[in-house]
Structures are given as structure tokens and as C-alpha cells.
mmCIF file of C-alpha atoms in Angstrom:
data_model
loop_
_atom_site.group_PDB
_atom_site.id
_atom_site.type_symbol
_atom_site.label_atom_id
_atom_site.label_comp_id
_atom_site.label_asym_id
_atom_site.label_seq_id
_atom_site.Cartn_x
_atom_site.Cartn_y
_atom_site.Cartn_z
ATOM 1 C CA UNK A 297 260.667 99.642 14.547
ATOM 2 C CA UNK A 298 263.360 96.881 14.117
ATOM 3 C CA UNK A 299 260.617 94.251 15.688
ATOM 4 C CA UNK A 300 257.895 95.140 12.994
ATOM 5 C CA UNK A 301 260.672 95.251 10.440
ATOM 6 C CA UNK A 302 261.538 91.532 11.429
ATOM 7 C CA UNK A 303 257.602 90.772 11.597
ATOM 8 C CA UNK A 304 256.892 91.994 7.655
ATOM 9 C CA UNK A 305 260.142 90.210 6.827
ATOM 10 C CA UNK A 306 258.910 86.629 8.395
ATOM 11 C CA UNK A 307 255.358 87.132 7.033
ATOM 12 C CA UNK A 308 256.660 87.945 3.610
ATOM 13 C CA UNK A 309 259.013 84.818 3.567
ATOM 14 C CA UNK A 310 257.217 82.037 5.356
ATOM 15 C CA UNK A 311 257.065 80.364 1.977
ATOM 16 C CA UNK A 312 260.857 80.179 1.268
ATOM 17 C CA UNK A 313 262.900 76.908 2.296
ATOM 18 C CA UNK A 314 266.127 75.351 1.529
ATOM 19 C CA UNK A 315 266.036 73.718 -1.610
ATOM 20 C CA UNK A 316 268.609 70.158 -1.346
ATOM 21 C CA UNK A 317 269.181 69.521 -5.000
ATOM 22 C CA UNK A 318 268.926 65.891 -6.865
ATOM 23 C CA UNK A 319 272.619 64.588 -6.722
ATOM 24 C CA UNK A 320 273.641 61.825 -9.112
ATOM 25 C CA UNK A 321 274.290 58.159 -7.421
ATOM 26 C CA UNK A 322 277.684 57.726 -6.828
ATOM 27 C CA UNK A 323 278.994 61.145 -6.675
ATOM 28 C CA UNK A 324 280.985 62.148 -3.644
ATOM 29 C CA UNK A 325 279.420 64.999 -1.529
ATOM 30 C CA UNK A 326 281.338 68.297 -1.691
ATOM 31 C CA UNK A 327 281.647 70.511 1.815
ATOM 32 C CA UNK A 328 282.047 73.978 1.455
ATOM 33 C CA UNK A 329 282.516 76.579 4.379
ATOM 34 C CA UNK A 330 282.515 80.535 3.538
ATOM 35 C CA UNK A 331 283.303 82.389 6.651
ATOM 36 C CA UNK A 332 283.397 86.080 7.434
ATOM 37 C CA UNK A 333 283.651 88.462 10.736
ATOM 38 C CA UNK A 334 282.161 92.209 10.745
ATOM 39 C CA UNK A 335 285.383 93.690 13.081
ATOM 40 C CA UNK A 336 284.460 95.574 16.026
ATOM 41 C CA UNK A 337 280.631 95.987 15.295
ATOM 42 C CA UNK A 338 279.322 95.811 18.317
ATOM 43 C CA UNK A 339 279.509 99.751 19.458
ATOM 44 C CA UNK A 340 279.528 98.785 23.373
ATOM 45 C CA UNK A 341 282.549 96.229 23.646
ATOM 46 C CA UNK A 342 284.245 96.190 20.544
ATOM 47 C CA UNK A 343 283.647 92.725 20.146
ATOM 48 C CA UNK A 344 282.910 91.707 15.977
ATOM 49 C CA UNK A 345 280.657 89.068 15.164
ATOM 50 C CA UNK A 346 281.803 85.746 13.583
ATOM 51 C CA UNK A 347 279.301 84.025 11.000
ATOM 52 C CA UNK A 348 279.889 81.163 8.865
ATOM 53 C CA UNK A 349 277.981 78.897 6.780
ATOM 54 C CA UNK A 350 278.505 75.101 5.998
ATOM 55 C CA UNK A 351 276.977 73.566 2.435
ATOM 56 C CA UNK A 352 277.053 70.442 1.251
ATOM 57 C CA UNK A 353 276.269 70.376 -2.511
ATOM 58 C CA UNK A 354 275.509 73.913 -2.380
ATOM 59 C CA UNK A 355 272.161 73.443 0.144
ATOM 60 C CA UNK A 356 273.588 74.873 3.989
ATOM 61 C CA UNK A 357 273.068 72.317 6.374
ATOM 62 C CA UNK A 358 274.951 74.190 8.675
ATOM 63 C CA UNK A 359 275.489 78.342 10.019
ATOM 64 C CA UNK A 360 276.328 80.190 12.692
ATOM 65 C CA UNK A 361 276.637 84.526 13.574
ATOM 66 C CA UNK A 362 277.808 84.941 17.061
ATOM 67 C CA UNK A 363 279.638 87.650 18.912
ATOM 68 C CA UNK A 364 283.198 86.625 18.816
ATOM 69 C CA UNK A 365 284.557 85.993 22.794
ATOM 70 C CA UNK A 366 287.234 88.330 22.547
ATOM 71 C CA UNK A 367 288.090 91.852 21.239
ATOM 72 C CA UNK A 368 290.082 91.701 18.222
ATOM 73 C CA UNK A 369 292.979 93.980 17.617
ATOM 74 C CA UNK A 370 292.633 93.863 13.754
ATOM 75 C CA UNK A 371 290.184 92.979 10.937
ATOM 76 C CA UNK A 372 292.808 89.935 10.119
ATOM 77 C CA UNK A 373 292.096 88.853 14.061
ATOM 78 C CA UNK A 374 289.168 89.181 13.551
ATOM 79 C CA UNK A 375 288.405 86.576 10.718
ATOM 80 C CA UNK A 376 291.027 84.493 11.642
ATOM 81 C CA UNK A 377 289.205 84.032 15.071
ATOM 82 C CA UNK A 378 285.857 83.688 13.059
ATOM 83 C CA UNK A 379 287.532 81.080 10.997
ATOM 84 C CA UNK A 380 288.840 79.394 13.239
ATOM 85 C CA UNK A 381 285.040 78.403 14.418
ATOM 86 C CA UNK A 382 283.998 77.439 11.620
ATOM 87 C CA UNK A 383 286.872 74.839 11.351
ATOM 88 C CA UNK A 384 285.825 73.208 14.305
ATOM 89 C CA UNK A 385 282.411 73.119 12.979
ATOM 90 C CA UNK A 386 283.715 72.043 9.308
ATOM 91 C CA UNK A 387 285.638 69.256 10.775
ATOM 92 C CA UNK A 388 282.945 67.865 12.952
ATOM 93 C CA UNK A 389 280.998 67.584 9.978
ATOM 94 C CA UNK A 390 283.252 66.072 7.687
ATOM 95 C CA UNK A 391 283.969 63.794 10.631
ATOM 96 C CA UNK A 392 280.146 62.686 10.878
ATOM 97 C CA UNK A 393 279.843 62.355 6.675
ATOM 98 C CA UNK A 394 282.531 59.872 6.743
ATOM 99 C CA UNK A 395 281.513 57.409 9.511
ATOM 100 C CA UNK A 396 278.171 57.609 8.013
ATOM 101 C CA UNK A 397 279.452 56.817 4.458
ATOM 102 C CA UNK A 398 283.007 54.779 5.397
ATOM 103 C CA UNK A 399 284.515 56.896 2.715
ATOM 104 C CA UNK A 400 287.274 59.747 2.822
ATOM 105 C CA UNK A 401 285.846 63.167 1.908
ATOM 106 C CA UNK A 402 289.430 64.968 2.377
ATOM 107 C CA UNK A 403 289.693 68.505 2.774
ATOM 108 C CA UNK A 404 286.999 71.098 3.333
ATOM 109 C CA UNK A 405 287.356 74.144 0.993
ATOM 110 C CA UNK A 406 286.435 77.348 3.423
ATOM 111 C CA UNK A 407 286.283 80.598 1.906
ATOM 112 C CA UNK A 408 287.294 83.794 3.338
ATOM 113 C CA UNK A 409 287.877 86.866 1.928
ATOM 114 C CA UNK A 410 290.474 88.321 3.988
ATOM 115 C CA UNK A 411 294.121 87.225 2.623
ATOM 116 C CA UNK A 412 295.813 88.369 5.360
ATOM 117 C CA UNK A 413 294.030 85.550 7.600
ATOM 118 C CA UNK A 414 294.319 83.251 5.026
ATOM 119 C CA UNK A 415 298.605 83.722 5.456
ATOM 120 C CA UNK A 416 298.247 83.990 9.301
ATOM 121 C CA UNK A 417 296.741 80.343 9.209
ATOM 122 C CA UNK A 418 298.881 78.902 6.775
ATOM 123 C CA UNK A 419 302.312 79.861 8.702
ATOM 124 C CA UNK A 420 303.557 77.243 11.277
ATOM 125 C CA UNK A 421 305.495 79.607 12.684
ATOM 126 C CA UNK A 422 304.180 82.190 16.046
ATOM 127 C CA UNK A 423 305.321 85.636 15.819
ATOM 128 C CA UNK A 424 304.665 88.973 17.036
ATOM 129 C CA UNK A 425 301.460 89.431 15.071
ATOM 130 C CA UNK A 426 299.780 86.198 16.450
ATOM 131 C CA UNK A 427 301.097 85.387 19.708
ATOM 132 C CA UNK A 428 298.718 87.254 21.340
ATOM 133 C CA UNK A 429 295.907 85.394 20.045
ATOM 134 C CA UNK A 430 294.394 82.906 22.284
ATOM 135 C CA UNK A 431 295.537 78.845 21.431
ATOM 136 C CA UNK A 432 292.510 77.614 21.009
ATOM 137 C CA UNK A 433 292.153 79.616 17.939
ATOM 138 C CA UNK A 434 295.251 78.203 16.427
ATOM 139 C CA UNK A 435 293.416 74.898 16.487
ATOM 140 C CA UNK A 436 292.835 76.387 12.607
ATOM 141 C CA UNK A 437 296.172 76.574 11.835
ATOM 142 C CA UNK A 438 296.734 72.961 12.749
ATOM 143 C CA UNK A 439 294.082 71.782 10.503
ATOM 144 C CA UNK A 440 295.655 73.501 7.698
ATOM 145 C CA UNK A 441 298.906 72.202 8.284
ATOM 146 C CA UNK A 442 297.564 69.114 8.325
ATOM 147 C CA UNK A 443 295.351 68.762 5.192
ATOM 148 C CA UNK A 444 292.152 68.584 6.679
ATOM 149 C CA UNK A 445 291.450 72.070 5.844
ATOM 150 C CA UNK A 446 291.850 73.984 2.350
ATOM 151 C CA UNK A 447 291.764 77.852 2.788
ATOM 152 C CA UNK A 448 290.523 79.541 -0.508
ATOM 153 C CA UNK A 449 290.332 83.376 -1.061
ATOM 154 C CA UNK A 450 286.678 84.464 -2.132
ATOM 155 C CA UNK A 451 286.141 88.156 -3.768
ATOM 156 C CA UNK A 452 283.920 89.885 -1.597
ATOM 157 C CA UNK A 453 281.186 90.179 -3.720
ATOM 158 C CA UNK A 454 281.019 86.046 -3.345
ATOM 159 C CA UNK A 455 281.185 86.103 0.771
ATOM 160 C CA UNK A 456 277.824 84.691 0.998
ATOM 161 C CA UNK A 457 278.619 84.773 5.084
ATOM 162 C CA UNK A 458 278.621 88.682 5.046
ATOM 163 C CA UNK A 459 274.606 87.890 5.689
ATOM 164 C CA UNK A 460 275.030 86.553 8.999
ATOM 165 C CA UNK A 461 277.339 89.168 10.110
ATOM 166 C CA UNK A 462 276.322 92.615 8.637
ATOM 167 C CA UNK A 463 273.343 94.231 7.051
ATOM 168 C CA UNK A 464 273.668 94.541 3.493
ATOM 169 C CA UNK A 465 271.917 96.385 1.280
ATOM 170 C CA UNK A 466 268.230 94.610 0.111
ATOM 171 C CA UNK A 467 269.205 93.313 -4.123
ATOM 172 C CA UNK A 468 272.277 92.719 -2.598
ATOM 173 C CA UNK A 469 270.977 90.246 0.700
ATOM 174 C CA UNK A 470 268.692 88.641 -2.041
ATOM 175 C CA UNK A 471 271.122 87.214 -4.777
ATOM 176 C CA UNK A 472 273.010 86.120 -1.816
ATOM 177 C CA UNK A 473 269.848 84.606 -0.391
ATOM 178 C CA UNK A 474 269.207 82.899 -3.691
ATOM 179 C CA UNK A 475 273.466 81.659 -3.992
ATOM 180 C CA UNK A 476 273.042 79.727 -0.658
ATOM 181 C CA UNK A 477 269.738 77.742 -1.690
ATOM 182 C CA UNK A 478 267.158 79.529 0.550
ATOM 183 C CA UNK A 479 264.349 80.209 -2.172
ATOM 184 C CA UNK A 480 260.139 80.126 -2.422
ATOM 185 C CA UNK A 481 259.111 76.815 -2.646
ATOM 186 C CA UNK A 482 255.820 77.238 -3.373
ATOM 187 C CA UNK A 483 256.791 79.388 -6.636
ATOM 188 C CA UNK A 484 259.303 76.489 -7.025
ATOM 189 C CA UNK A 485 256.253 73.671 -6.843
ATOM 190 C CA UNK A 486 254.336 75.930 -9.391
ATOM 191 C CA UNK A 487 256.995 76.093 -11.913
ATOM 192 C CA UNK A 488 258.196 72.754 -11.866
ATOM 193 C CA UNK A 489 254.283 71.768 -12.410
ATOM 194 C CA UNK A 490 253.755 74.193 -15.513
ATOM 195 C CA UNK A 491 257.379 72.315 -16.891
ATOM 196 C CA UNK A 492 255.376 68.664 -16.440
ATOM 197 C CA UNK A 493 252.098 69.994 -18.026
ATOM 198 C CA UNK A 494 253.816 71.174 -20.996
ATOM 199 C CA UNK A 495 257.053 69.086 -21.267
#
């Protein structure tokens, strides 16, 4: 049932692309992460999935949902872990856009929508909560403290990652469709030639 539900889904969308939008000459391009982790969803091992998306002038040119390594003990462990992916991710792009460009694009803003994370990376300091979280997850923390990194707070309404981590329910999976760029282009094409015909 979940094959031919995947099946119908493809067929109906084999028409929809990502849509990169025109960007004026000269303006600097913006990288935005939203991150998100669905804790303990897999009902065999406990393990939660970790999805994240990368855009750069609101068109993803990067994503990601994978099971996360380890079991996390908490929801905050969870999307800290999950987070701390997409930073390594986040950096390697921001890395590539300025030795292709020679220019400084600063910090990546990454969204996440669990505050509790957000504190857990922004304190220097290990304690009982953390320290049994792996190190190579704290590789987040250290681009934080650093500046490389910008960790915003997104209402969860606005997690556009929840779609590579959860199902969610079908108006719901569509606006967020539509927020990260991923639309028909063929209705697109048809519309923009009715706006030439009669502009």
C-alpha cells in the first residue's frame, strides 16, 4: 500500500521542480539552514531521524533525512545531534560559496525550533546534561562560539524540515512544499506566458 501510495505521488508530481529565482547583480547570496529531528521514531531502535535543508536565496540546493547514529535520551538530544549535521553540511557550503566568489558570506542562519538545543549549543561550558553526548556532535557548539554559525528559533509552524523527518498532514506538507521552492513548472511556464501575451 505504501509503494502504490509513493507511485500516485511521483506520477502526480513529475511536473514540479525547484524554482531558483532571478537575483539582482551584486547582491550577496543568503544561506539558510532549518533543521529538525522526529525523537525516537523509529519503533525498533529508538533511534529519531535527523533532516535538514540548506537554501540559498530561498531555492534548497541542499537536504538530508537520515536515521540519527545514536539513541537520544531527549527530544533536545535529539535536535541538537540533528543540528549538529547540518552544521557540518552548512559550513562546507559556505566554505565552497566563498572560494568560488573570494568574498566573506559570514554566518549561516539555521533554524530550529527546539530552544532548549538552541541553549545547549550556545553554552561553552560541559555539564551533566551534555557530557554524555558524543564530541563529534559538539563540533556545533564550536561553530557557534565561533561566529560561523547563527542559531535562530523558528515557530513550528515555519520548520519547513519537519517534511523530511515526519509525515504531516497533506494542506499542511503542501504550503511547506510551496515555502521551500519545489512547485509545477509547467503551470509556472503557462502563467508566466499568459503575463507576456497580455502585459
Amino acid at each position: 500500500a505504501a509503494a502504490k501510495r509513493i507511485l500516485r505521488y511521483i506520477r502526480g508530481t513529475m511536473d514540479y521542480g525547484i524554482l531558483f529565482p532571478n537575483t539582482d547583480k551584486g547582491n550577496q547570496c543568503e544561506l539558510i539552514a532549518y533543521t529538525d529531528s522526529n525523537w525516537c521514531g523509529d519503533a525498533n531502535d529508538r533511534k529519531s531521524t535527523a533532516g535538514y535543508l540548506s537554501l540559498l536565496n530561498n531555492a534548497p540546493i541542499a537536504w538530508c533525512s537520515k536515521k540519527e547514529s545514536v539513541v537520544a535520551l531527549s527530544s533536545c538530544e535529539a535536535e541538537y545531534i540533528a543540528t549538529s549535521l547540518c552544521a557540518c553540511q552548512a559550513i562546507w557550503l559556505v566554505n565552497l560559496m566563498e572560494e568560488m566568489t573570494g568574498e566573506d558570506h559570514g554566518s549561516v542562519t539555521m533554524n530550529i525550533d527546539n530552544i532548549s538545543a538552541i541553549n545547549l549549543a550556545k553554552n561553552p561550558v560541559a555539564h551533566g546534561k551534555s557530557k554524555h553526548i558524543e564530541m563529534r556532535f559538539h563540533y556545533l557548539r564550536e561553530q557557534v562560539n565561533n561566529g560561523r554559525l547563527c542559531l535562530q528559533h523558528c515557530k513550528s509552524e515555519e520548520q519547513i524540515a519537519d517534511i523530511m523527518t515526519k509525515s504531516v498532514q497533506t494542506e499542511l506538507f503542501k504550503r511547506m512544499r510551496n515555502m521551500i521552492g519545489l512547485t509545477s513548472l509547467i503551470a509556472r511556464q503557462n502563467y508566466t506566458r499568459k503575463i507576456k501575451i497580455f502585459g
